[in-house]
Every structure is written in C-alpha cells, then in structure tokens.
C-alpha cells in the first residue's frame, strides 16, 4: 500500500531527475532533454541479418495455432527475361478440388533474398477463407523464387 508520503517522495525524485537531465542538456547545448538515445551494442551477425532481411520480399500473414496443419506447399519460380517483368499466379485449391480447412497462416518465403527477387501479392481469399490466390511479379530483368506454405484447421 502506497502512502501519500511515499507517493510525494517518488514524484519529488522524478522531478529531480528530470531537472538534472534538463540541466545536462543546457550545459551541452542540446536543444531538448528528450534527445536521449540509448547505446545499443549489436552483434555483427545481427547487423548482417538486418541488412539481408531488408532485402527480403517474403510475405507472412496470419498466425499459427495449436491444431492447425500444413495443407499445401508450392513453389513459385520464374527465370529472368532481359528487360522484362515476369509474373505468375498460384491458386489453392486447384480448379475442381475442394478444401475443407480454413486457412489461418500463409508463409510465402523469398528464396532469392538478395534484393533482386520479386514480390508476392494476395489477390483473393487468404486468412479465414478456404481458398487463396497469390500473384508473383519480378523486378525488371530479374526472376523470382518463392516457396509457399499454407496452414489451416478443421472447422
């Protein structure tokens, strides 16, 4: 149980710290006391991973949950054509095939994660539906290579 005295003491300490930060900022010609940036030491491998991740064009939608299962795996891969953009579509389920599971997680992983791959776009269905259509497009003069995992659950 916090007493009024303890609360007043805590507020006084917070005000004193804020005053010290403001004085420090004024002493060092800093515009505002809120320009504080924490020093973070990063592992070299983590920095490399962030650089690669920034070039990755993977698409991840939804969330895995207990009881779901992998209901479809597909590969979307097209070779480069000089000065052209290549495209393709993947539809699940295929025409004439019925799917009884509800989709709750889509993982479209860019296997050409060097920044020169393509992009994946959800064009129909998806999370909460029983079908999904994904459109793939490349960068000009480049191909793409994706692997698609679709997870779902029984209703």
JSON list of C-alpha atoms in Angstrom, two decimals, residues 4-68:
[
{"chain": "A", "resi": 4, "resn": "UNK", "atom": "CA", "xyz": [0.74, 9.75, 0.38]},
{"chain": "A", "resi": 5, "resn": "UNK", "atom": "CA", "xyz": [4.20, 10.42, 1.77]},
{"chain": "A", "resi": 6, "resn": "UNK", "atom": "CA", "xyz": [5.80, 7.69, -0.36]},
{"chain": "A", "resi": 7, "resn": "UNK", "atom": "CA", "xyz": [3.98, 8.95, -3.45]},
{"chain": "A", "resi": 8, "resn": "UNK", "atom": "CA", "xyz": [5.11, 12.52, -2.80]},
{"chain": "A", "resi": 9, "resn": "UNK", "atom": "CA", "xyz": [8.70, 11.30, -2.33]},
{"chain": "A", "resi": 10, "resn": "UNK", "atom": "CA", "xyz": [8.60, 9.36, -5.61]},
{"chain": "A", "resi": 11, "resn": "UNK", "atom": "CA", "xyz": [7.24, 12.38, -7.50]},
{"chain": "A", "resi": 12, "resn": "UNK", "atom": "CA", "xyz": [9.97, 14.59, -5.98]},
{"chain": "A", "resi": 13, "resn": "UNK", "atom": "CA", "xyz": [12.65, 12.13, -7.13]},
{"chain": "A", "resi": 14, "resn": "UNK", "atom": "CA", "xyz": [11.22, 12.05, -10.67]},
{"chain": "A", "resi": 15, "resn": "UNK", "atom": "CA", "xyz": [11.18, 15.86, -10.79]},
{"chain": "A", "resi": 16, "resn": "UNK", "atom": "CA", "xyz": [14.80, 15.98, -9.57]},
{"chain": "A", "resi": 17, "resn": "UNK", "atom": "CA", "xyz": [15.95, 13.53, -12.25]},
{"chain": "A", "resi": 18, "resn": "UNK", "atom": "CA", "xyz": [14.10, 15.49, -14.95]},
{"chain": "A", "resi": 19, "resn": "UNK", "atom": "CA", "xyz": [15.74, 18.67, -13.67]},
{"chain": "A", "resi": 20, "resn": "UNK", "atom": "CA", "xyz": [19.20, 17.05, -13.87]},
{"chain": "A", "resi": 21, "resn": "UNK", "atom": "CA", "xyz": [18.58, 15.85, -17.44]},
{"chain": "A", "resi": 22, "resn": "UNK", "atom": "CA", "xyz": [17.39, 19.32, -18.49]},
{"chain": "A", "resi": 23, "resn": "UNK", "atom": "CA", "xyz": [20.43, 20.97, -16.85]},
{"chain": "A", "resi": 24, "resn": "UNK", "atom": "CA", "xyz": [22.74, 18.49, -18.60]},
{"chain": "A", "resi": 25, "resn": "UNK", "atom": "CA", "xyz": [21.09, 19.29, -21.95]},
{"chain": "A", "resi": 26, "resn": "UNK", "atom": "CA", "xyz": [21.50, 23.02, -21.37]},
{"chain": "A", "resi": 27, "resn": "UNK", "atom": "CA", "xyz": [25.16, 22.63, -20.31]},
{"chain": "A", "resi": 28, "resn": "UNK", "atom": "CA", "xyz": [25.96, 20.77, -23.52]},
{"chain": "A", "resi": 29, "resn": "UNK", "atom": "CA", "xyz": [23.88, 22.96, -25.87]},
{"chain": "A", "resi": 30, "resn": "UNK", "atom": "CA", "xyz": [21.37, 20.22, -26.61]},
{"chain": "A", "resi": 31, "resn": "UNK", "atom": "CA", "xyz": [18.05, 21.59, -27.93]},
{"chain": "A", "resi": 32, "resn": "UNK", "atom": "CA", "xyz": [15.88, 19.44, -25.72]},
{"chain": "A", "resi": 33, "resn": "UNK", "atom": "CA", "xyz": [16.32, 16.98, -22.91]},
{"chain": "A", "resi": 34, "resn": "UNK", "atom": "CA", "xyz": [14.40, 14.34, -24.87]},
{"chain": "A", "resi": 35, "resn": "UNK", "atom": "CA", "xyz": [17.13, 13.73, -27.46]},
{"chain": "A", "resi": 36, "resn": "UNK", "atom": "CA", "xyz": [18.40, 10.83, -25.40]},
{"chain": "A", "resi": 37, "resn": "UNK", "atom": "CA", "xyz": [19.26, 7.80, -27.50]},
{"chain": "A", "resi": 38, "resn": "UNK", "atom": "CA", "xyz": [20.25, 4.62, -25.70]},
{"chain": "A", "resi": 39, "resn": "UNK", "atom": "CA", "xyz": [23.54, 3.00, -26.62]},
{"chain": "A", "resi": 40, "resn": "UNK", "atom": "CA", "xyz": [22.88, -0.45, -28.03]},
{"chain": "A", "resi": 41, "resn": "UNK", "atom": "CA", "xyz": [25.67, -2.88, -28.79]},
{"chain": "A", "resi": 42, "resn": "UNK", "atom": "CA", "xyz": [24.72, -5.17, -31.66]},
{"chain": "A", "resi": 43, "resn": "UNK", "atom": "CA", "xyz": [26.33, -8.40, -32.66]},
{"chain": "A", "resi": 44, "resn": "UNK", "atom": "CA", "xyz": [27.92, -8.22, -36.14]},
{"chain": "A", "resi": 45, "resn": "UNK", "atom": "CA", "xyz": [25.86, -11.20, -37.31]},
{"chain": "A", "resi": 46, "resn": "UNK", "atom": "CA", "xyz": [22.65, -9.46, -36.23]},
{"chain": "A", "resi": 47, "resn": "UNK", "atom": "CA", "xyz": [23.55, -6.38, -38.26]},
{"chain": "A", "resi": 48, "resn": "UNK", "atom": "CA", "xyz": [24.20, -8.57, -41.32]},
{"chain": "A", "resi": 49, "resn": "UNK", "atom": "CA", "xyz": [20.88, -10.35, -40.77]},
{"chain": "A", "resi": 50, "resn": "UNK", "atom": "CA", "xyz": [19.06, -6.98, -40.63]},
{"chain": "A", "resi": 51, "resn": "UNK", "atom": "CA", "xyz": [20.70, -5.95, -43.91]},
{"chain": "A", "resi": 52, "resn": "UNK", "atom": "CA", "xyz": [19.63, -9.19, -45.61]},
{"chain": "A", "resi": 53, "resn": "UNK", "atom": "CA", "xyz": [16.14, -9.02, -44.06]},
{"chain": "A", "resi": 54, "resn": "UNK", "atom": "CA", "xyz": [15.72, -5.52, -45.51]},
{"chain": "A", "resi": 55, "resn": "UNK", "atom": "CA", "xyz": [16.20, -7.03, -48.99]},
{"chain": "A", "resi": 56, "resn": "UNK", "atom": "CA", "xyz": [13.89, -9.96, -48.37]},
{"chain": "A", "resi": 57, "resn": "UNK", "atom": "CA", "xyz": [10.46, -9.85, -50.03]},
{"chain": "A", "resi": 58, "resn": "UNK", "atom": "CA", "xyz": [8.76, -12.61, -48.04]},
{"chain": "A", "resi": 59, "resn": "UNK", "atom": "CA", "xyz": [5.05, -12.36, -47.25]},
{"chain": "A", "resi": 60, "resn": "UNK", "atom": "CA", "xyz": [3.80, -13.76, -43.93]},
{"chain": "A", "resi": 61, "resn": "UNK", "atom": "CA", "xyz": [0.14, -13.45, -42.99]},
{"chain": "A", "resi": 62, "resn": "UNK", "atom": "CA", "xyz": [-1.88, -14.82, -40.06]},
{"chain": "A", "resi": 63, "resn": "UNK", "atom": "CA", "xyz": [-0.71, -16.81, -37.11]},
{"chain": "A", "resi": 64, "resn": "UNK", "atom": "CA", "xyz": [-0.07, -20.49, -36.46]},
{"chain": "A", "resi": 65, "resn": "UNK", "atom": "CA", "xyz": [-2.18, -22.03, -33.75]},
{"chain": "A", "resi": 66, "resn": "UNK", "atom": "CA", "xyz": [-2.47, -25.31, -31.94]},
{"chain": "A", "resi": 67, "resn": "UNK", "atom": "CA", "xyz": [-4.18, -27.96, -34.06]},
{"chain": "A", "resi": 68, "resn": "UNK", "atom": "CA", "xyz": [-3.53, -26.46, -37.49]}
]
